[in-house]
Amino acid sequence: MNATSELPSPTGTTSHRVSAEIDLEALRGNVHTLSEHAGGAGLMAVVKADAYGHGMIPCARAARQAGAAWLGAATPDEALALRAAGDRGRLMCWLWTPGGPWREAIEADIDVSASALWALEEIVAAARALGRTARVHLKIDTGLGRNGCRPADWPDLVAAARVAEKEGTVEVAGVWSHFACADEPGHPSIAAQLGVFHEALAVAARAGLDPEVRHIANSPATLTLPEAHFDLVRTGISVYGLSPSPEVGLPRDFGLRPVMTLRAALANVKRVPAGHGVGYGHHYTTSGDTTLALVPAGYADGVPRHASGVGPVLVAGKWRTIAGRVAMDQFAVDLGGDAAEAGDEAILFGPGDRGEPTVEDWARVVGTISYEIVTRIGARVPRVHRNVDV
Ligand SMILES: *Cc1c(COP(=O)(O)O)cnc(C)c1O
């Protein structure tokens, strides 16, 4: 069965101007592969940011089908949406601001995170008011310099959590942290962060905490650093079959398969003479008699404007380069002497096995990372989920 998040087309057709096909069989395969990489550790499939642009609910279901015991979300809204859609497994959410909403999260059996005393105090107050025990993961900043408790403040946070445990308002389900440079294997900060993490775990144990899961590994650490696996790995980008960075390797080096294919139907194909300007600013001019094809996808759909003049796309059997500027809704390619017609397929990226560019190719030419390419695919691009059922 296939599903699309788009409203039924008024014309009743199934063709799309542009669409992101999401292969859930590939996603399930990636979860299996990553579980093998994780060894004895459990797997959390991170589905924040609409599953990195792939559609959160169908991707979360597919990850569960493939055995993911945990799901990870950044924001409370994401976690609550997963519960509203019927997800009942272990679910953690880590990006909190004063006000929570802690009550809703605790009632929905969402594992929350505390990086500071203010958060723990709000969690305890909400749990008390509900008469329930909140499952909390305490976060230590081992060196990333982002969220997490400073090592100097860690003994106080841990002691307060232990008091709350004895009171029954909190269960410390996890102690965790996050890497700064796991995508640069061998970076000296990796060993330094692991050292700080071990010390923080020792401090927590001495205070009487016995967390169910200790976790620090993201995708690159899961793929390259077994000593960082602990009890649970938090994999995001690799679930979607993408590599965290060129230094880590290509998806196929790890048995991963890209999940998203972004394609469009050509909106126009026409012959033009030499010297014809193309697109806003005329940053491209045809060098001879040629054929221009119009791809109806632009920066509002997530095609980076920085891809002007450099973005790759497969049209009429060959890689083409975007001619001139990417506009809000469209861009042109120069087909040279090759033939095509309106309605023909243009593939911006996919797994690569039909000769099309990959997400990594796009990230390289626009000077960004694979994460940004897929998470920025626009809201008006329908996600068409394939292989929904196992
Ligand atoms: C996004 C995120 C992850 C997943 O990282 P990937 O590199 O995509 O695997 C893991 N942990 C935290 C805290 C995150 O914010």
XYZ file of C-alpha atoms and ligand atoms in Angstrom, residues 46 48 52 94 139 146 176 178 218-220 234-238 244 371, ligand 1:
33
model
C 15.480 9.848 15.672
C 12.703 14.937 14.709
C 14.495 14.699 8.562
C 15.181 16.450 24.642
C 22.168 15.334 30.267
C 25.397 23.225 23.598
C 23.272 10.940 28.337
C 26.070 14.286 22.643
C 24.707 9.581 17.148
C 24.944 8.093 13.629
C 28.668 8.682 13.053
C 20.546 7.507 18.779
C 20.597 7.255 15.010
C 19.036 9.903 12.806
C 20.569 10.612 9.408
C 21.640 6.974 8.878
C 26.787 11.904 8.295
C 21.011 16.707 6.767
C 19.651 14.892 15.907
C 20.203 14.201 17.091
C 20.679 12.879 16.990
C 20.806 12.142 15.675
O 21.995 12.559 15.038
P 22.416 11.925 13.631
O 23.767 12.482 13.378
O 21.407 12.379 12.645
O 22.415 10.462 13.825
C 21.072 12.245 18.148
N 21.014 12.879 19.339
C 20.598 14.154 19.460
C 20.580 14.802 20.790
C 20.191 14.861 18.342
O 19.777 16.128 18.465
